[in-house]
mmCIF file of N, CA and C in Angstrom:
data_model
loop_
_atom_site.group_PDB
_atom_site.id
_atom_site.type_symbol
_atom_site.label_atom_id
_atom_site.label_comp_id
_atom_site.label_asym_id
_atom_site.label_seq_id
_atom_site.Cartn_x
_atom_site.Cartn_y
_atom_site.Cartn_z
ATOM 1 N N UNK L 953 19.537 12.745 -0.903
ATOM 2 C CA UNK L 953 19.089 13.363 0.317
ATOM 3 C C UNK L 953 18.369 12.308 1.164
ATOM 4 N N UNK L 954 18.562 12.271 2.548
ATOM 5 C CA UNK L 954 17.730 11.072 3.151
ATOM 6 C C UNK L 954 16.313 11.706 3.697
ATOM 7 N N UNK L 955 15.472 10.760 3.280
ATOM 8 C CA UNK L 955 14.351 10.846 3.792
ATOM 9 C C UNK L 955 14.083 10.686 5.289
ATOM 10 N N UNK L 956 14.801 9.283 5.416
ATOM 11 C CA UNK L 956 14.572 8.811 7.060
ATOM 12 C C UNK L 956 16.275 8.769 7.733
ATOM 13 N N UNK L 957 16.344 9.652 8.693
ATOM 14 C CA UNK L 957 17.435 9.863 9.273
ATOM 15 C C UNK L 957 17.570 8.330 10.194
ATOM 16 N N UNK L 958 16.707 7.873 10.877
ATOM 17 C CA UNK L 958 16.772 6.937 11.387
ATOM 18 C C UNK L 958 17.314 5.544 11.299
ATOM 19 N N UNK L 959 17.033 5.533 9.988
ATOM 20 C CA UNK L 959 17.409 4.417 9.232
ATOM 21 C C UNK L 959 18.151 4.421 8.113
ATOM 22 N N UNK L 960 18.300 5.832 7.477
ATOM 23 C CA UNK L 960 19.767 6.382 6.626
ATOM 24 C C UNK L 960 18.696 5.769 5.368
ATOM 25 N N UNK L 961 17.483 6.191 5.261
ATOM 26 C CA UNK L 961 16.877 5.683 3.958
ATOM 27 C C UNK L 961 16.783 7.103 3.512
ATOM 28 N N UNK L 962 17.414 7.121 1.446
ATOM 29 C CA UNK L 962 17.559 8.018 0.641
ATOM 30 C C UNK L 962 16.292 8.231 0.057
ATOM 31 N N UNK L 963 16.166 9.735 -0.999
ATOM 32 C CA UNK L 963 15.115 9.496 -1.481
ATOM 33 C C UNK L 963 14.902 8.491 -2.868
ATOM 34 N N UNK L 964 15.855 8.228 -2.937
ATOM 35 C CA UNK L 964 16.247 7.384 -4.139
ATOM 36 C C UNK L 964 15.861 5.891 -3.807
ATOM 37 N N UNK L 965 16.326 5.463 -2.547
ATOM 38 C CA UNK L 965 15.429 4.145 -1.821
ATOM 39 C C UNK L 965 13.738 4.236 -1.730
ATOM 40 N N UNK L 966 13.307 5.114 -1.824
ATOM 41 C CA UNK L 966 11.668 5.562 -1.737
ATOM 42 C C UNK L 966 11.264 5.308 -2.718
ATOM 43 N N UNK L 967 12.256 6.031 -3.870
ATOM 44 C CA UNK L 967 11.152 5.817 -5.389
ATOM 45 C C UNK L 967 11.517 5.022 -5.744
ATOM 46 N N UNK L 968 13.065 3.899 -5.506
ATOM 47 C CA UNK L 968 13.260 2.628 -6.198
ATOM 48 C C UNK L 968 11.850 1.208 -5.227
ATOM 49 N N UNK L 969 11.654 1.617 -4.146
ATOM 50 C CA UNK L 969 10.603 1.068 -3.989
ATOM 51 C C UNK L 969 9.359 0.697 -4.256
ATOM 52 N N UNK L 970 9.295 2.608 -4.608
ATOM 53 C CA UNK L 970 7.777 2.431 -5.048
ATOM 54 C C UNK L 970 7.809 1.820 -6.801
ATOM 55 N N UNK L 971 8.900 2.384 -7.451
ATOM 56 C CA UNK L 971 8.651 1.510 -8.445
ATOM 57 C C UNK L 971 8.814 -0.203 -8.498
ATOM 58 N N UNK L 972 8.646 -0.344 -7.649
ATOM 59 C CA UNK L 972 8.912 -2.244 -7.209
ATOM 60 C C UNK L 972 7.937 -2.396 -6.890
ATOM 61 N N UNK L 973 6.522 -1.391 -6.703
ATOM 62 C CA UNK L 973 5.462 -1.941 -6.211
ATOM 63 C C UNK L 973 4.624 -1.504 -4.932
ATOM 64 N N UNK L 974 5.780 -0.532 -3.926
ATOM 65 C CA UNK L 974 4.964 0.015 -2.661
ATOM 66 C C UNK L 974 4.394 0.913 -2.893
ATOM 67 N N UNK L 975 2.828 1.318 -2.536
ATOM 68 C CA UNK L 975 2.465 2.332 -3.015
ATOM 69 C C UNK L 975 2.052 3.053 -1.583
ATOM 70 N N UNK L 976 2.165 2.794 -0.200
ATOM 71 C CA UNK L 976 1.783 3.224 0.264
ATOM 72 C C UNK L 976 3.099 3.541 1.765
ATOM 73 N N UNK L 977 3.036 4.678 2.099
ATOM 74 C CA UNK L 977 4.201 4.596 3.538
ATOM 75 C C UNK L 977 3.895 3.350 4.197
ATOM 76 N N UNK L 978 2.955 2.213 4.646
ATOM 77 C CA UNK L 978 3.109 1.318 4.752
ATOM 78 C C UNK L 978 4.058 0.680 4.465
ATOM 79 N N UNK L 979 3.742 0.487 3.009
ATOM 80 C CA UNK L 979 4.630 -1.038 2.249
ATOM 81 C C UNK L 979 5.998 -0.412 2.355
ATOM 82 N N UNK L 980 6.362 1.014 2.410
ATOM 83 C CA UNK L 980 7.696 1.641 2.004
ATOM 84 C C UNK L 980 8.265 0.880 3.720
ATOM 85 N N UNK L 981 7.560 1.284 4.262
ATOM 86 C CA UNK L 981 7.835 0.936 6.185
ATOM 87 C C UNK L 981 8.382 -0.661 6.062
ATOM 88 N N UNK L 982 7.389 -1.467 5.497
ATOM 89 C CA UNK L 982 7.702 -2.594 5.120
ATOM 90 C C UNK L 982 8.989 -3.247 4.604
ATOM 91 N N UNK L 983 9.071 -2.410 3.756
ATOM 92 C CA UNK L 983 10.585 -2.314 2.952
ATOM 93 C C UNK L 983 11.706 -2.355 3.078
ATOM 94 N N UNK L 984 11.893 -1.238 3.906
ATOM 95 C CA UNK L 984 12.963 -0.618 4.163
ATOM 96 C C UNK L 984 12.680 0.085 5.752
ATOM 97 N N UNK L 985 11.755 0.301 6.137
ATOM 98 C CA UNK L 985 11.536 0.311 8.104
ATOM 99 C C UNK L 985 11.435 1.822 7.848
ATOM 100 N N UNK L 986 11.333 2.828 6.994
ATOM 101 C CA UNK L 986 11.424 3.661 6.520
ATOM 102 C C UNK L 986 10.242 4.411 7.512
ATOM 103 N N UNK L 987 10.303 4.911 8.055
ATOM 104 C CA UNK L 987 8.376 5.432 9.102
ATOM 105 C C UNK L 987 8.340 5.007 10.063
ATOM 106 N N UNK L 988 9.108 3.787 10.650
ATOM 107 C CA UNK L 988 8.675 3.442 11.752
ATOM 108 C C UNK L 988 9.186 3.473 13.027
ATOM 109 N N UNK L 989 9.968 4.172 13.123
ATOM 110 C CA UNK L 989 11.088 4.633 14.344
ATOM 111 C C UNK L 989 9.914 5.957 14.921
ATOM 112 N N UNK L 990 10.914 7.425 14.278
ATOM 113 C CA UNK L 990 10.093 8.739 15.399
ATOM 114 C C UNK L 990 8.988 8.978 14.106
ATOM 115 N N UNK L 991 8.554 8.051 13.324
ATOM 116 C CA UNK L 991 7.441 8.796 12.465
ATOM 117 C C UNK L 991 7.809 10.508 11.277
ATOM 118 N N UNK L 992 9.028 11.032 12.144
ATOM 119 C CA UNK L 992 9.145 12.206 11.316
ATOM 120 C C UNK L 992 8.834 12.402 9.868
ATOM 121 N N UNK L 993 9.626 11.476 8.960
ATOM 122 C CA UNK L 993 9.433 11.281 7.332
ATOM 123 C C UNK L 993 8.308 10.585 6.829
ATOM 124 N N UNK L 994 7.149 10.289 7.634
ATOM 125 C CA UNK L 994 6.345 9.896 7.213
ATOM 126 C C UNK L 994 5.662 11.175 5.565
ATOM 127 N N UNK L 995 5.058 11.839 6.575
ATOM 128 C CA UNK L 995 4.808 13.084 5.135
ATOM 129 C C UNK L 995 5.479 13.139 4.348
ATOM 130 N N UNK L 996 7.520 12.942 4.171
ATOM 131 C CA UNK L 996 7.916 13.356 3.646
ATOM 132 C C UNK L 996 7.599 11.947 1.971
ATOM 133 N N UNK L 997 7.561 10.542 3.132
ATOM 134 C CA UNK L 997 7.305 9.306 1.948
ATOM 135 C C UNK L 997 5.839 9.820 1.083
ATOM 136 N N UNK L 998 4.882 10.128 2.042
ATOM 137 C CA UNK L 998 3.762 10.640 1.315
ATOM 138 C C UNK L 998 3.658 11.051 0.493
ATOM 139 N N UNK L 999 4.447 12.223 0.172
ATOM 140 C CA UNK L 999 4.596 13.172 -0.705
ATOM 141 C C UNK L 999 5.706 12.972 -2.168
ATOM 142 N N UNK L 1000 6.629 12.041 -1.842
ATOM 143 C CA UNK L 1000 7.225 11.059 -2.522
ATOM 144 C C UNK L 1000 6.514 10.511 -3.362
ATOM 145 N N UNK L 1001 5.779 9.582 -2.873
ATOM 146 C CA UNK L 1001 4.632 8.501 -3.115
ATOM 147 C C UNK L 1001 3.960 8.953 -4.175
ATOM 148 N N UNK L 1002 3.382 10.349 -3.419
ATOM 149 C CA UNK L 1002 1.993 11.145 -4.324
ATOM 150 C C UNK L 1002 0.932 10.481 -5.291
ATOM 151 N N UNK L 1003 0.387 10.842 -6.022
ATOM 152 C CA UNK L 1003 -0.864 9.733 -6.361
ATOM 153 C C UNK L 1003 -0.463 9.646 -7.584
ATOM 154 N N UNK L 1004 0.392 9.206 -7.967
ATOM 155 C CA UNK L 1004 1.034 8.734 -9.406
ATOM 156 C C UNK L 1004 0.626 7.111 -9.373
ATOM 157 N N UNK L 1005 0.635 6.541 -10.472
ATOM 158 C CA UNK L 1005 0.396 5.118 -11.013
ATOM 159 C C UNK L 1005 0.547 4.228 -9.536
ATOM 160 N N UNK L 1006 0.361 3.852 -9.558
ATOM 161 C CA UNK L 1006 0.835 2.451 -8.750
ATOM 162 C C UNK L 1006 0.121 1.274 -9.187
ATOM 163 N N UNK L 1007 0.819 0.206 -9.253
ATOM 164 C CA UNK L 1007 0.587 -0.935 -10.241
ATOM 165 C C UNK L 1007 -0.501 -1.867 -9.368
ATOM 166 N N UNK L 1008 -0.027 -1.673 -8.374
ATOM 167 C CA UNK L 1008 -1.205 -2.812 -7.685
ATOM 168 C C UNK L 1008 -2.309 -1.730 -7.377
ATOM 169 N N UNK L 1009 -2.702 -0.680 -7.606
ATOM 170 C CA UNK L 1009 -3.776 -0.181 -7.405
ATOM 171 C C UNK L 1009 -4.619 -0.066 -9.202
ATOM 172 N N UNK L 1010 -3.544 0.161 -10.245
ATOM 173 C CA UNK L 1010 -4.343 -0.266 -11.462
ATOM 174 C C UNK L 1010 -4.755 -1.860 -11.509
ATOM 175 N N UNK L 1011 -4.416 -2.789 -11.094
ATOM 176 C CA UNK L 1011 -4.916 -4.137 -11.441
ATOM 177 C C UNK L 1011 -5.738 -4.695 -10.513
ATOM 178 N N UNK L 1012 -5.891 -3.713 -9.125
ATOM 179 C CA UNK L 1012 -7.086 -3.836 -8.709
ATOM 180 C C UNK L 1012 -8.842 -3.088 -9.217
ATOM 181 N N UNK L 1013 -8.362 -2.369 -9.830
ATOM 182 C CA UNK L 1013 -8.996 -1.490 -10.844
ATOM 183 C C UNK L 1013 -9.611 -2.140 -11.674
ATOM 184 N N UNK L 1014 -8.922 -2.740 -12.771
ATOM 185 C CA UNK L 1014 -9.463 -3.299 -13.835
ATOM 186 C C UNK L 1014 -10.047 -4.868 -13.361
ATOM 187 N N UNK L 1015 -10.119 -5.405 -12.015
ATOM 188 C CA UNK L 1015 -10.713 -7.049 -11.738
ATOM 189 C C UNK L 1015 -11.963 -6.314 -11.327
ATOM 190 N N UNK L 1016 -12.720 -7.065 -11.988
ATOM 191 C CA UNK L 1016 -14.498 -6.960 -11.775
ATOM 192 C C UNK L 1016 -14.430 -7.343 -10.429
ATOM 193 N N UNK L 1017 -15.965 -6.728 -9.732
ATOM 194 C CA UNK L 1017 -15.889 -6.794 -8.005
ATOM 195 C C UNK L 1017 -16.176 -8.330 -7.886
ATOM 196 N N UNK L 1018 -15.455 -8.721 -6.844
ATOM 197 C CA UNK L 1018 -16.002 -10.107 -6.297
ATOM 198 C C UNK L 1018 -17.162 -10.156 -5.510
ATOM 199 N N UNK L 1019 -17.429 -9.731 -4.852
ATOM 200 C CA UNK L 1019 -18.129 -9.816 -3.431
ATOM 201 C C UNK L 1019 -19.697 -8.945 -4.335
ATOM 202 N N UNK L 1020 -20.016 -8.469 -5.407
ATOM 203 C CA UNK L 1020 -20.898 -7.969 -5.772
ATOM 204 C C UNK L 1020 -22.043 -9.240 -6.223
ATOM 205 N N UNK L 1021 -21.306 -9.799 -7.336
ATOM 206 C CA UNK L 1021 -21.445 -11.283 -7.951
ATOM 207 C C UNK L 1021 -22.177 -12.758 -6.490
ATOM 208 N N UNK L 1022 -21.234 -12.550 -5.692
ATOM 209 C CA UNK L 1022 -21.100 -13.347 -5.041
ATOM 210 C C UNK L 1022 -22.126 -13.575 -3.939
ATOM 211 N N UNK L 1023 -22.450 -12.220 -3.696
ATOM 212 C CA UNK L 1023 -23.409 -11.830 -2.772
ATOM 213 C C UNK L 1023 -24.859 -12.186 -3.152
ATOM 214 N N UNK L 1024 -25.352 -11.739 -4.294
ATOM 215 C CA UNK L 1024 -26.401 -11.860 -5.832
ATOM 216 C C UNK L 1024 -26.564 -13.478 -5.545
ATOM 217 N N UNK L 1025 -25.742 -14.084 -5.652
ATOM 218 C CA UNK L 1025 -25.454 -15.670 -5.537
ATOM 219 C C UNK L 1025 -26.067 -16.477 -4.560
ATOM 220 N N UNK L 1026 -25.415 -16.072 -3.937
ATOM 221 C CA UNK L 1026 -25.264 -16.762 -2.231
ATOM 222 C C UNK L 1026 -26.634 -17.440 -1.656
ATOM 223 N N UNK L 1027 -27.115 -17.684 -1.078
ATOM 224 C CA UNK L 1027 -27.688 -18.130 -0.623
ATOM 225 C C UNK L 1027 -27.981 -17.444 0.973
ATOM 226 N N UNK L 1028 -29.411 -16.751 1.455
ATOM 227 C CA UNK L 1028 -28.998 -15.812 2.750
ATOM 228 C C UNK L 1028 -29.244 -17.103 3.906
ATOM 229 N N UNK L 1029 -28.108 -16.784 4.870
ATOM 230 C CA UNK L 1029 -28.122 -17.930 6.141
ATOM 231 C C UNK L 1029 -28.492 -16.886 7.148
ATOM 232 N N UNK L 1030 -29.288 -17.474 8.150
ATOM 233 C CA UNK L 1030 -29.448 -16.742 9.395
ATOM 234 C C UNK L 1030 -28.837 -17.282 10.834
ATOM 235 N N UNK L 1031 -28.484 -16.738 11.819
ATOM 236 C CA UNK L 1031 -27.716 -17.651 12.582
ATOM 237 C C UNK L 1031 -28.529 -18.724 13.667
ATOM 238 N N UNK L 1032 -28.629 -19.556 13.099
ATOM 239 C CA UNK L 1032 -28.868 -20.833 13.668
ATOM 240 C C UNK L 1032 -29.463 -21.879 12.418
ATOM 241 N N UNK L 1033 -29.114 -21.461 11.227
ATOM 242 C CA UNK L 1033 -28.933 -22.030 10.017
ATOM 243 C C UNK L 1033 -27.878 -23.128 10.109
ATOM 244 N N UNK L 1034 -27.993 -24.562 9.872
ATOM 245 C CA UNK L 1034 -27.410 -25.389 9.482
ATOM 246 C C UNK L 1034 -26.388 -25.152 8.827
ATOM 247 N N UNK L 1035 -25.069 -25.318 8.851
ATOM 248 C CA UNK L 1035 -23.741 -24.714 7.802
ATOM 249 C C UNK L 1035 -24.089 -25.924 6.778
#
């Protein structure tokens, strides 16, 4: 069944995407242009999508925060501080 009439994208192109890694109508847009014509199938990728696994959102998960560490660290500059 096609999702995006516009671009003749199936729903079968949606989930072979997302299992490649898109987790968001973004990256699917990215992909395959899938959303970005009249917007219609946007909801429909959404709902596709749904909040199942997505791989780059678990391995952002499990990396300890950067900017927490880093901050703790740093040294505070004010502006007209010497770089």
């Amino acid at each position: 069944m096609f999702v995006c009439s516009c671009f003749g994208i199936t729903e079968q192109q949606v989930k072979q995407h997302a299992e490649d890694g898109a987790c968001t109508p973004r990256q699917i847009a990215s992909a395959c242009k899938a959303g970005t014509d009249c917007g219609g199938c946007v909801r429909r990728i959404q709902a596709l999508l749904g909040r199942g696994a997505c791989p780059r959102r678990d391995q952002i998960a499990r990396r300890p925060p950067v900017l927490a560490a880093s901050a703790a660290e740093a040294p505070v500059r004010r502006l007209g501080d010497a770089a």
